Amino acid sequence: MRLLLLLLVGFLLFSAPGASGQWDLSESTTCLQDRLELELPMELGNYTWHVLAVDVSGEEMESCELTVDYEKLLLSALLVNCTSLEHGQHQLRLLLLLNGTAGEERNVTFSARCSAARGDEIIAPVFVGATNCTKDSMAVTFPGPSLGNERPVQVAALPRTLVIDDGTRVHQLSPGEASQHGYSFQADGHSLVLQAAFTATGVVSYQHNHKVLYTAAVKLTYGPPEHRLTMESRMLCAPGPVLCNTTHMTVAVPAFPGTLVSVAVEDETIPMDRLQDNGITLSTARGVELHVSRGVLKSALHGESCPGARSYLPSLELTFHFHGDTVAMVMHPACPCDQHTPIAAVCTQDGYMDFEVLAGSTTPPLALDTLRLRDPTCKPASRSPSNDRAWFHVPLSGCGTRYWLEGEKIMYENEVRALQSDRVLHRISRDSEFRLTVLCSFSNGDASVSVRVDSPPPLAASMNQGPLSLILLSYPEDSYRQPYRDDQYPIVRFLQQPIFMEVQVLNRNDPNLYLQLDDCWATASEDPSSLPQWNIVVDGAV
């Protein structure tokens, strides 16, 4: 709560060297709950000086310890030791000892005063807390009242009043009324959390091109009657959703009467002139748009509801100057899940390379269960329900990832492959071959990624005329040592009784010629189309 400020300017009409002027302090004092802060005149930079707190008779108040920043010309004085209570106001008197460049000395006195709090109210400064912004609501946390050296008062059962100012009307609500108008209270230890729905009474919205920002100016009064606490906050929330493509996440805030002054990622503030150096591009042509490089994002696996790795920021805090206040909102942006949109390879700041492999990358389609990293024990992190794509979440410190230095860059490289040479020997397969190399590079905190696919082309179909001799043999047991002799036919077999058969190509000249059975069946006569028929091999499977 802003305090009533009455400033008395003392005798600051004195002659500067070679000139005469006046130092105006009318707008330089701030009254806070336990102290008074004063911004001293810039002209003091021309002098060497010292300042003392004095009483009404001009004697120094030895119990007062002033806090002075001589470089920034700021002074802070505790109300309890540095002021006297006069006519219901805290009176501060200062003696300024000046030494000019020409050696002259001057003593200047001035005073300032703040209204004293009533016995049933604690006067507090404006409390502007960061708004926790989610897709469904916004919340701000107020600290509980503290009574001197006593333990803070538990706020759960304290009476309180909520006031919301929407710019055209002031709404004053009791706790019961507040809950009926979209607000809720929750005690968190010695703090009080105020949560507001976007449709709550007094919430103002700014909208443009499907982007929306919600804000509410709230004042909360709570605490026991003898120690009433009143605090203010301006809630601010742009719930999104964010937009993502293969290279960036875009966080958008529609145009409103606020100016962006600060950006923090994971509680680390980034200077506004260094955003681009940290992978963030700022655009203010249509409100505020932050384009965050995927290299800055983190990734996590979200299971069946979102197959693959989902990119996100743990926290993003945006601070604005808005209606004379400094207002912040904290968001937790995450890229939407769209399993039908190809996901580009990403190298993340938390030490992973994330990429996907599509079964349709080759012709015929790639068998995803044949994919191997350099460390074959590392498997895909997940697969799509239709088994048409696999996602990899590969640690830069494992799974066979190699690394090396190139100047000021550190490079990480791994590959996923599906090659005939990695498969079981003598196994006949129509599976395609595939090789994908992922290369990550890091330099001064920036991450970049490149992907190279070196898949052997599918074998060209070849057809030639010529005789092909086949022979079908049957064996009495699965050792396939000795086939049945001609004089042992016909062979009697019952249903569900195994049959051990072998088909050979005779007199072949091409060592690359393989035989694969598609369909094989038995009939009661030599006519292959006669009925009934008993299937032995169907589509290559027994």
Coordinates of C-alpha atoms in Angstrom, one line a residue:
M1 CA 0.0 0.0 0.0
R2 CA 1.4 3.4 -0.9
L3 CA 1.7 5.6 2.1
L4 CA 0.7 9.2 2.4
L5 CA 3.9 11.1 1.8
L6 CA 4.4 14.6 3.2
L7 CA 7.8 16.1 2.4
L8 CA 9.1 19.2 4.1
V9 CA 12.1 20.7 2.3
G10 CA 14.5 22.5 4.7
F11 CA 17.1 25.0 3.9
L12 CA 18.5 24.0 0.6
L13 CA 18.8 27.5 -0.7
F14 CA 22.4 28.1 -0.5
S15 CA 25.0 29.5 -2.9
A16 CA 27.0 27.0 -5.0
P17 CA 30.4 28.2 -6.0
G18 CA 30.0 30.9 -8.5
A19 CA 26.3 30.6 -8.8
S20 CA 23.1 30.3 -6.8
G21 CA 20.5 27.6 -7.2
Q22 CA 17.9 25.4 -5.4
W23 CA 17.9 21.6 -4.9
D24 CA 14.4 20.3 -5.2
L25 CA 13.6 17.2 -3.1
S26 CA 9.9 17.2 -3.4
E27 CA 9.6 13.9 -5.3
S28 CA 12.6 12.1 -3.8
T29 CA 11.3 10.4 -0.6
T30 CA 9.7 7.0 -0.3
C31 CA 7.9 5.8 2.9
L32 CA 8.1 2.1 3.5
Q33 CA 6.8 0.0 6.3
D34 CA 9.8 0.2 8.6
R35 CA 12.0 2.8 7.0
L36 CA 12.3 6.0 4.9
E37 CA 14.3 6.1 1.7
L38 CA 15.5 9.3 0.2
E39 CA 17.1 10.1 -3.2
L40 CA 19.7 12.9 -2.7
P41 CA 20.3 15.7 -5.2
M42 CA 22.6 15.0 -8.1
E43 CA 24.4 18.3 -7.3
L44 CA 26.1 16.5 -4.4
G45 CA 28.5 15.0 -6.9
N46 CA 30.3 18.3 -7.0
Y47 CA 31.1 18.1 -3.3
T48 CA 32.6 15.9 -0.6
W49 CA 30.0 15.5 2.0
H50 CA 28.8 13.7 5.1
V51 CA 25.3 13.4 6.5
L52 CA 23.9 13.0 10.1
A53 CA 20.5 12.4 11.6
V54 CA 19.7 15.1 14.2
D55 CA 16.9 15.7 16.6
V56 CA 14.7 18.8 17.0
S57 CA 17.5 20.7 18.8
G58 CA 20.1 19.9 16.2
E59 CA 22.0 17.2 18.2
E60 CA 23.1 14.1 16.5
M61 CA 21.0 11.0 17.1
E62 CA 23.7 8.5 17.9
S63 CA 21.4 5.5 17.9
C64 CA 20.5 6.1 14.2
E65 CA 22.7 4.3 11.6
L66 CA 22.0 5.8 8.2
T67 CA 22.6 3.6 5.2
V68 CA 24.1 5.7 2.4
D69 CA 25.1 4.8 -1.1
Y70 CA 27.4 7.7 -2.0
E71 CA 27.7 6.6 -5.6
K72 CA 24.0 6.3 -6.3
L73 CA 23.1 9.1 -3.8
L74 CA 20.6 7.1 -2.0
L75 CA 19.9 7.2 1.8
S76 CA 17.8 4.8 4.0
A77 CA 16.8 5.5 7.6
L78 CA 14.9 3.2 10.0
L79 CA 11.8 4.8 11.4
V80 CA 12.3 3.4 14.9
N81 CA 15.8 4.9 15.5
C82 CA 16.1 7.8 13.1
T83 CA 12.8 9.6 13.4
S84 CA 10.7 11.3 16.0
L85 CA 7.0 10.9 16.2
E86 CA 5.4 14.3 16.0
H87 CA 1.7 15.0 15.5
G88 CA 1.2 11.4 14.3
Q89 CA 4.0 11.6 11.8
H90 CA 7.5 10.2 11.6
Q91 CA 9.8 13.2 11.3
L92 CA 13.4 12.8 9.9
R93 CA 15.9 15.6 10.2
L94 CA 19.2 15.5 8.4
L95 CA 22.3 17.6 8.7
L96 CA 24.4 17.7 5.5
L97 CA 28.0 18.7 5.9
L98 CA 29.4 20.0 2.5
N99 CA 33.0 20.7 1.4
G100 CA 33.3 22.5 -2.0
T101 CA 36.1 22.2 -4.5
A102 CA 37.4 25.7 -3.5
G103 CA 37.6 24.6 0.2
E104 CA 34.4 26.3 1.4
E105 CA 32.3 24.5 4.0
R106 CA 28.5 24.6 4.3
N107 CA 26.0 23.0 6.6
V108 CA 22.5 22.3 5.1
T109 CA 19.5 20.9 7.0
F110 CA 16.4 19.4 5.5
S111 CA 13.6 17.2 6.8
A112 CA 11.0 14.7 5.5
R113 CA 8.1 13.0 7.2
C114 CA 5.8 10.1 6.7
S115 CA 2.4 9.4 8.2
A116 CA 2.5 7.0 11.1
A117 CA 0.4 3.8 10.9
R118 CA -2.7 3.4 12.9
G119 CA -2.6 0.9 15.7
D120 CA -4.8 -1.5 13.9
E121 CA -3.1 -1.4 10.5
I122 CA 0.4 -2.2 9.2
I123 CA 1.2 0.1 6.4
A124 CA 3.1 -1.7 3.7
P125 CA 4.7 -0.8 0.3
V126 CA 3.1 -1.9 -2.9
F127 CA 3.8 -5.6 -3.2
V128 CA 4.2 -6.7 -6.8
G129 CA 4.6 -10.5 -6.9
A130 CA 5.4 -12.5 -10.0
T131 CA 2.2 -14.1 -11.3
N132 CA 2.4 -17.9 -11.8
C133 CA 0.7 -18.3 -15.2
T134 CA -0.8 -21.6 -16.3
K135 CA -3.2 -22.5 -19.2
D136 CA -6.2 -22.4 -16.9
S137 CA -5.6 -19.7 -14.3
M138 CA -3.2 -17.3 -12.7
A139 CA -1.9 -17.0 -9.1
V140 CA 0.2 -14.7 -7.0
T141 CA 1.7 -15.4 -3.5
F142 CA 1.4 -12.8 -0.7
P143 CA 3.7 -13.1 2.4
G144 CA 1.9 -13.4 5.7
P145 CA 2.1 -10.6 8.4
S146 CA 5.1 -10.7 10.7
L147 CA 4.8 -9.2 14.1
G148 CA 8.2 -7.9 15.1
N149 CA 10.4 -10.7 16.4
E150 CA 7.4 -13.0 16.8
R151 CA 6.6 -15.9 14.5
P152 CA 4.6 -15.0 11.4
V153 CA 0.9 -15.3 11.8
Q154 CA -0.7 -18.3 10.2
V155 CA -2.9 -17.0 7.5
A156 CA -5.3 -19.9 6.9
A157 CA -8.1 -18.7 9.2
L158 CA -7.5 -14.9 9.1
P159 CA -10.3 -12.7 7.9
R160 CA -9.5 -10.8 4.7
T161 CA -11.0 -8.6 2.1
L162 CA -10.3 -8.7 -1.7
V163 CA -10.6 -5.5 -3.8
I164 CA -10.3 -5.7 -7.6
D165 CA -10.0 -2.5 -9.7
D166 CA -10.8 -3.2 -13.4
G167 CA -10.3 0.5 -14.4
T168 CA -13.9 1.3 -14.5
R169 CA -15.3 -0.1 -11.3
V170 CA -13.9 -1.2 -7.9
H171 CA -15.2 -4.6 -6.6
Q172 CA -14.9 -5.3 -2.9
L173 CA -15.5 -8.9 -2.0
S174 CA -15.5 -11.0 1.2
P175 CA -13.8 -14.4 1.1
G176 CA -17.2 -16.1 0.4
E177 CA -18.1 -13.6 -2.3
A178 CA -14.6 -14.0 -3.9
S179 CA -15.0 -17.7 -4.3
Q180 CA -18.3 -17.1 -6.1
H181 CA -16.6 -14.6 -8.5
G182 CA -13.7 -16.8 -9.7
Y183 CA -11.1 -16.3 -6.9
S184 CA -9.8 -18.8 -4.4
F185 CA -7.4 -18.6 -1.4
Q186 CA -4.9 -21.2 -0.3
A187 CA -2.6 -21.1 2.6
D188 CA 1.0 -22.1 1.9
G189 CA 2.9 -22.2 5.2
H190 CA 3.1 -18.5 6.3
S191 CA 2.1 -17.3 2.8
L192 CA -1.2 -16.8 1.1
V193 CA -1.8 -17.8 -2.5
L194 CA -4.5 -16.0 -4.5
Q195 CA -5.7 -17.8 -7.6
A196 CA -7.9 -16.2 -10.2
A197 CA -9.8 -17.8 -13.1
F198 CA -9.5 -15.9 -16.4
T199 CA -13.3 -15.4 -16.2
A200 CA -13.2 -14.0 -12.7
T201 CA -14.8 -10.6 -11.8
G202 CA -12.5 -7.7 -12.6
V203 CA -10.1 -9.6 -14.8
V204 CA -9.3 -7.5 -17.9
S205 CA -8.2 -9.1 -21.2
Y206 CA -6.2 -7.9 -24.2
Q207 CA -6.7 -9.9 -27.4
H208 CA -5.2 -9.9 -30.9
N209 CA -5.0 -12.7 -33.5
H210 CA -5.9 -15.5 -31.1
K211 CA -3.4 -14.3 -28.6
V212 CA -4.7 -13.1 -25.2
L213 CA -3.4 -11.5 -22.1
Y214 CA -5.2 -11.4 -18.8
T215 CA -4.6 -8.9 -16.0
A216 CA -6.2 -8.0 -12.7
A217 CA -5.3 -5.2 -10.2
V218 CA -6.0 -6.7 -6.7
K219 CA -5.7 -5.5 -3.2
L220 CA -5.7 -7.9 -0.3
T221 CA -6.4 -7.1 3.3
Y222 CA -5.9 -9.8 5.9
G223 CA -4.6 -10.4 9.4
P224 CA -6.0 -9.9 12.9
P225 CA -7.5 -6.5 13.6
E226 CA -4.6 -5.4 15.8
H227 CA -2.1 -6.2 13.0
R228 CA -4.0 -5.7 9.7
L229 CA -1.9 -6.1 6.5
T230 CA -2.9 -4.6 3.2
M231 CA -1.0 -5.5 0.0
E232 CA -1.4 -4.9 -3.7
S233 CA -0.5 -6.8 -6.8
R234 CA -1.2 -6.6 -10.5
M235 CA -1.7 -10.1 -11.9
L236 CA -0.5 -10.8 -15.4
C237 CA -0.8 -13.9 -17.6
A238 CA -0.5 -14.9 -21.2
P239 CA -1.6 -18.6 -21.2
G240 CA -0.6 -19.4 -24.7
P241 CA -0.4 -22.0 -26.2
V242 CA 3.0 -21.5 -27.7
L243 CA 3.8 -22.2 -31.3
C244 CA 6.6 -24.6 -32.3
N245 CA 8.3 -25.5 -35.6
T246 CA 11.4 -27.5 -36.4
T247 CA 13.8 -24.8 -35.3
H248 CA 12.0 -22.5 -32.7
M249 CA 9.4 -22.2 -30.0
T250 CA 7.5 -18.9 -30.2
V251 CA 6.0 -17.3 -27.1
A252 CA 3.5 -14.5 -27.9
V253 CA 2.0 -11.7 -25.8
P254 CA -0.6 -9.5 -27.5
A255 CA -0.1 -5.7 -27.5
F256 CA -1.1 -4.0 -24.3
P257 CA 0.0 -0.9 -22.3
G258 CA 3.1 -2.6 -21.0
T259 CA 6.8 -2.5 -21.9
L260 CA 9.0 -5.6 -21.7
V261 CA 12.0 -4.8 -19.5
S262 CA 13.4 -8.2 -18.4
V263 CA 13.6 -11.9 -19.5
A264 CA 14.7 -14.7 -17.3
V265 CA 15.0 -18.4 -18.2
E266 CA 15.2 -20.8 -15.3
D267 CA 15.7 -17.9 -12.8
E268 CA 18.7 -16.6 -14.7
T269 CA 18.1 -13.1 -16.0
I270 CA 19.3 -12.4 -19.5
P271 CA 20.3 -8.8 -20.4
M272 CA 17.9 -7.4 -23.0
D273 CA 20.9 -6.7 -25.3
R274 CA 22.1 -10.3 -25.0
L275 CA 18.9 -12.1 -25.8
Q276 CA 20.1 -13.1 -29.3
D277 CA 23.4 -14.3 -27.9
N278 CA 21.4 -16.7 -25.7
G279 CA 19.3 -18.2 -28.5
I280 CA 16.3 -15.8 -28.1
T281 CA 15.0 -13.4 -30.8
L282 CA 12.7 -10.6 -29.7
S283 CA 10.1 -9.0 -31.9
T284 CA 7.8 -6.1 -30.8
A285 CA 6.1 -5.3 -34.0
R286 CA 2.8 -7.0 -32.9
G287 CA 3.0 -7.1 -29.1
V288 CA 5.8 -9.2 -27.8
E289 CA 7.1 -12.3 -29.6
L290 CA 10.0 -14.4 -28.3
H291 CA 11.5 -16.9 -30.7
V292 CA 13.4 -19.4 -28.6
S293 CA 15.8 -21.7 -30.4
R294 CA 15.2 -25.4 -29.9
G295 CA 18.8 -25.7 -28.7
V296 CA 17.8 -23.7 -25.6
L297 CA 14.8 -26.0 -24.9
K298 CA 14.9 -29.1 -22.7
S299 CA 13.2 -32.3 -23.7
A300 CA 11.2 -35.0 -21.9
L301 CA 9.4 -38.2 -22.8
H302 CA 5.6 -38.0 -22.3
G303 CA 4.6 -41.6 -22.9
E304 CA 1.6 -42.8 -24.9
S305 CA -0.3 -39.5 -24.7
C306 CA 2.5 -37.8 -26.6
P307 CA 4.9 -40.3 -28.3
G308 CA 8.5 -39.1 -28.5
A309 CA 10.4 -36.3 -26.9
R310 CA 8.5 -33.1 -26.1
S311 CA 10.4 -29.8 -26.0
Y312 CA 9.8 -27.3 -23.2
L313 CA 11.2 -24.5 -21.0
P314 CA 11.1 -25.3 -17.2
S315 CA 10.3 -21.6 -16.5
L316 CA 10.2 -18.3 -18.4
E317 CA 9.8 -15.0 -16.5
L318 CA 8.8 -11.9 -18.4
T319 CA 8.8 -8.5 -16.5
F320 CA 7.0 -5.5 -17.8
H321 CA 6.5 -1.8 -16.8
F322 CA 2.7 -1.6 -16.6
H323 CA 0.7 1.3 -15.3
G324 CA 3.6 2.6 -13.2
D325 CA 4.4 -0.8 -11.7
T326 CA 7.0 -3.4 -12.4
V327 CA 5.0 -6.6 -13.1
A328 CA 6.3 -10.1 -13.8
M329 CA 4.7 -13.3 -14.9
V330 CA 6.2 -16.8 -14.8
M331 CA 5.2 -19.3 -17.5
H332 CA 6.2 -22.9 -18.2
P333 CA 5.9 -23.1 -22.0
A334 CA 5.9 -26.5 -23.7
C335 CA 5.5 -27.4 -27.4
P336 CA 2.2 -29.0 -28.3
C337 CA 2.2 -32.7 -29.1
D338 CA 1.5 -33.6 -32.7
Q339 CA 2.6 -37.1 -33.5
H340 CA 1.8 -36.6 -37.2
T341 CA 4.3 -33.7 -37.7
P342 CA 7.9 -34.7 -38.4
I343 CA 10.2 -33.8 -35.5
A344 CA 13.6 -32.4 -36.5
A345 CA 16.7 -33.5 -34.7
V346 CA 17.5 -31.3 -31.7
C347 CA 20.6 -31.0 -29.5
T348 CA 19.5 -29.9 -26.0
Q349 CA 21.3 -27.9 -23.4
D350 CA 20.7 -30.7 -20.8
G351 CA 22.9 -33.1 -22.7
Y352 CA 20.8 -35.1 -25.2
M353 CA 20.3 -35.5 -28.9
D354 CA 16.7 -36.1 -29.8
F355 CA 15.7 -37.3 -33.3
E356 CA 13.2 -39.5 -35.0
V357 CA 13.4 -42.2 -37.7
L358 CA 10.4 -42.7 -40.0
A359 CA 9.6 -46.2 -41.4
G360 CA 8.8 -44.5 -44.7
S361 CA 12.4 -43.2 -45.0
T362 CA 13.2 -46.2 -47.2
T363 CA 11.6 -48.4 -49.9
P364 CA 10.4 -50.9 -48.9
P365 CA 9.5 -49.4 -45.5
L366 CA 12.2 -49.7 -42.8
A367 CA 11.7 -52.4 -40.1
L368 CA 12.1 -50.2 -37.0
D369 CA 13.1 -53.2 -34.8
T370 CA 16.3 -53.5 -36.9
L371 CA 17.6 -50.0 -35.8
R372 CA 20.8 -50.0 -33.8
L373 CA 22.9 -47.2 -32.2
R374 CA 26.6 -47.6 -31.8
D375 CA 25.9 -49.1 -28.5
P376 CA 23.3 -51.8 -29.5
T377 CA 22.0 -52.0 -25.9
C378 CA 20.5 -48.5 -26.4
K379 CA 17.0 -48.8 -27.9
P380 CA 14.5 -46.2 -29.2
A381 CA 12.9 -44.2 -26.4
S382 CA 9.5 -44.9 -27.8
R383 CA 7.6 -45.8 -31.0
S384 CA 4.3 -44.6 -32.4
P385 CA 1.2 -46.8 -31.9
S386 CA 1.2 -47.6 -35.6
N387 CA 4.9 -48.5 -35.6
D388 CA 5.6 -46.0 -38.4
R389 CA 8.2 -43.9 -36.5
A390 CA 10.7 -44.3 -33.6
W391 CA 12.0 -41.6 -31.3
F392 CA 15.5 -41.6 -29.9
H393 CA 16.6 -39.7 -26.7
V394 CA 20.4 -40.3 -26.8
P395 CA 22.7 -39.0 -24.0
L396 CA 25.8 -37.1 -25.2
S397 CA 27.7 -39.0 -22.5
G398 CA 26.6 -42.6 -23.5
C399 CA 25.2 -45.0 -26.1
G400 CA 28.4 -44.9 -28.0
T401 CA 28.3 -41.1 -28.6
R402 CA 31.8 -39.8 -29.7
Y403 CA 33.1 -36.3 -29.0
W404 CA 36.0 -34.1 -30.0
L405 CA 37.1 -30.5 -30.1
E406 CA 37.2 -28.3 -33.1
G407 CA 38.6 -24.9 -32.1
E408 CA 36.2 -23.4 -29.6
K409 CA 33.5 -26.0 -30.5
I410 CA 32.9 -29.3 -28.8
M411 CA 31.4 -31.9 -31.2
Y412 CA 29.2 -34.9 -30.4
E413 CA 28.3 -37.6 -33.0
N414 CA 26.3 -40.8 -33.0
E415 CA 24.5 -42.8 -35.7
V416 CA 21.6 -45.1 -35.9
R417 CA 21.7 -47.8 -38.6
A418 CA 20.0 -50.9 -39.9
L419 CA 22.4 -52.9 -42.1
Q420 CA 22.4 -56.4 -43.4
S421 CA 25.9 -57.0 -41.9
D422 CA 24.4 -56.4 -38.4
R423 CA 21.8 -59.1 -38.8
V424 CA 21.8 -62.9 -38.3
L425 CA 24.0 -64.7 -40.9
H426 CA 22.2 -66.7 -43.6
R427 CA 18.9 -65.1 -42.8
I428 CA 17.1 -64.1 -46.0
S429 CA 15.5 -60.7 -45.6
R430 CA 13.8 -58.1 -47.7
D431 CA 14.4 -55.4 -45.1
S432 CA 15.9 -52.1 -46.3
E433 CA 19.2 -50.8 -45.1
F434 CA 19.5 -47.4 -43.4
R435 CA 22.2 -45.2 -41.8
L436 CA 21.6 -41.8 -40.1
T437 CA 24.3 -39.7 -38.5
V438 CA 23.5 -37.0 -36.0
L439 CA 26.2 -34.4 -35.2
C440 CA 25.8 -31.8 -32.4
S441 CA 28.1 -28.9 -31.8
F442 CA 28.3 -26.5 -28.8
S443 CA 30.0 -23.2 -28.7
N444 CA 29.6 -20.5 -26.0
G445 CA 26.4 -22.0 -24.9
D446 CA 24.8 -22.2 -28.4
A447 CA 23.8 -25.6 -29.7
S448 CA 23.5 -26.6 -33.4
V449 CA 22.7 -29.9 -35.0
S450 CA 23.2 -31.5 -38.4
V451 CA 21.7 -34.7 -39.8
R452 CA 23.1 -36.9 -42.6
V453 CA 21.3 -39.9 -44.1
D454 CA 23.6 -42.3 -45.9
S455 CA 21.2 -45.1 -46.7
P456 CA 22.2 -47.6 -49.5
P457 CA 19.7 -47.4 -52.4
P458 CA 17.3 -50.3 -52.7
L459 CA 18.5 -53.1 -55.0
A460 CA 17.3 -52.8 -58.5
A461 CA 14.9 -55.4 -59.7
S462 CA 16.6 -58.0 -61.9
M463 CA 14.9 -60.4 -64.2
N464 CA 16.4 -63.0 -66.6
Q465 CA 15.2 -66.0 -68.4
G466 CA 16.6 -69.4 -67.8
P467 CA 16.0 -72.9 -66.4
L468 CA 15.5 -73.2 -62.6
S469 CA 15.5 -76.6 -61.0
L470 CA 13.9 -77.1 -57.6
I471 CA 13.8 -80.2 -55.4
L472 CA 11.5 -80.8 -52.4
L473 CA 12.7 -83.1 -49.7
S474 CA 11.0 -84.4 -46.6
Y475 CA 12.7 -85.5 -43.4
P476 CA 11.5 -87.7 -40.6
E477 CA 13.0 -85.5 -37.8
D478 CA 14.2 -81.9 -37.3
S479 CA 17.9 -82.8 -37.5
Y480 CA 17.5 -82.9 -41.3
R481 CA 20.2 -85.6 -41.5
Q482 CA 18.6 -88.1 -43.9
P483 CA 15.6 -87.4 -46.1
Y484 CA 12.9 -90.0 -46.8
R485 CA 13.8 -92.4 -49.7
D486 CA 11.6 -92.8 -52.7
D487 CA 10.5 -96.2 -51.6
Q488 CA 9.2 -94.8 -48.3
Y489 CA 6.5 -92.7 -50.0
P490 CA 3.6 -92.1 -49.6
I491 CA 4.2 -90.8 -46.1
V492 CA 1.3 -90.7 -43.7
R493 CA 1.0 -87.7 -41.4
F494 CA -1.8 -86.7 -39.1
L495 CA -3.2 -83.2 -38.5
Q496 CA -1.1 -81.1 -36.1
Q497 CA 1.8 -83.5 -36.6
P498 CA 5.0 -81.6 -37.7
I499 CA 6.4 -81.9 -41.2
F500 CA 10.1 -81.3 -41.8
M501 CA 10.7 -80.1 -45.4
E502 CA 13.5 -78.6 -47.4
V503 CA 13.5 -76.9 -50.8
Q504 CA 16.7 -76.6 -52.8
V505 CA 17.7 -74.8 -56.0
L506 CA 19.8 -77.2 -58.1
N507 CA 22.7 -76.3 -60.3
R508 CA 22.8 -72.6 -59.5
N509 CA 25.6 -70.5 -60.9
D510 CA 24.8 -67.2 -59.1
P511 CA 26.1 -67.2 -55.5
N512 CA 23.8 -64.3 -54.6
L513 CA 20.7 -66.2 -55.6
Y514 CA 18.5 -67.0 -52.6
L515 CA 15.3 -68.9 -52.4
Q516 CA 12.4 -67.8 -50.2
L517 CA 9.1 -69.7 -50.0
D518 CA 6.0 -67.6 -50.1
D519 CA 3.3 -70.3 -50.0
C520 CA 3.4 -74.0 -49.7
W521 CA 0.5 -76.4 -49.3
A522 CA -0.4 -80.1 -49.6
T523 CA -3.2 -81.7 -51.6
A524 CA -4.7 -85.2 -51.8
S525 CA -3.7 -85.5 -55.5
E526 CA -0.9 -84.3 -57.8
D527 CA -3.1 -81.4 -59.0
P528 CA -2.0 -78.4 -56.9
S529 CA -5.4 -76.7 -57.3
S530 CA -7.4 -79.7 -56.1
L531 CA -9.3 -79.6 -52.9
P532 CA -9.0 -80.0 -49.9
Q533 CA -5.7 -78.2 -49.3
W534 CA -3.5 -78.0 -46.2
N535 CA -1.4 -74.9 -45.7
I536 CA 2.2 -75.4 -44.7
V537 CA 3.8 -72.0 -45.5
V538 CA 1.7 -68.8 -45.9
D539 CA 3.4 -65.5 -46.9
G540 CA 6.8 -66.9 -45.9
A541 CA 5.6 -68.0 -42.5
V542 CA 5.2 -71.5 -41.3

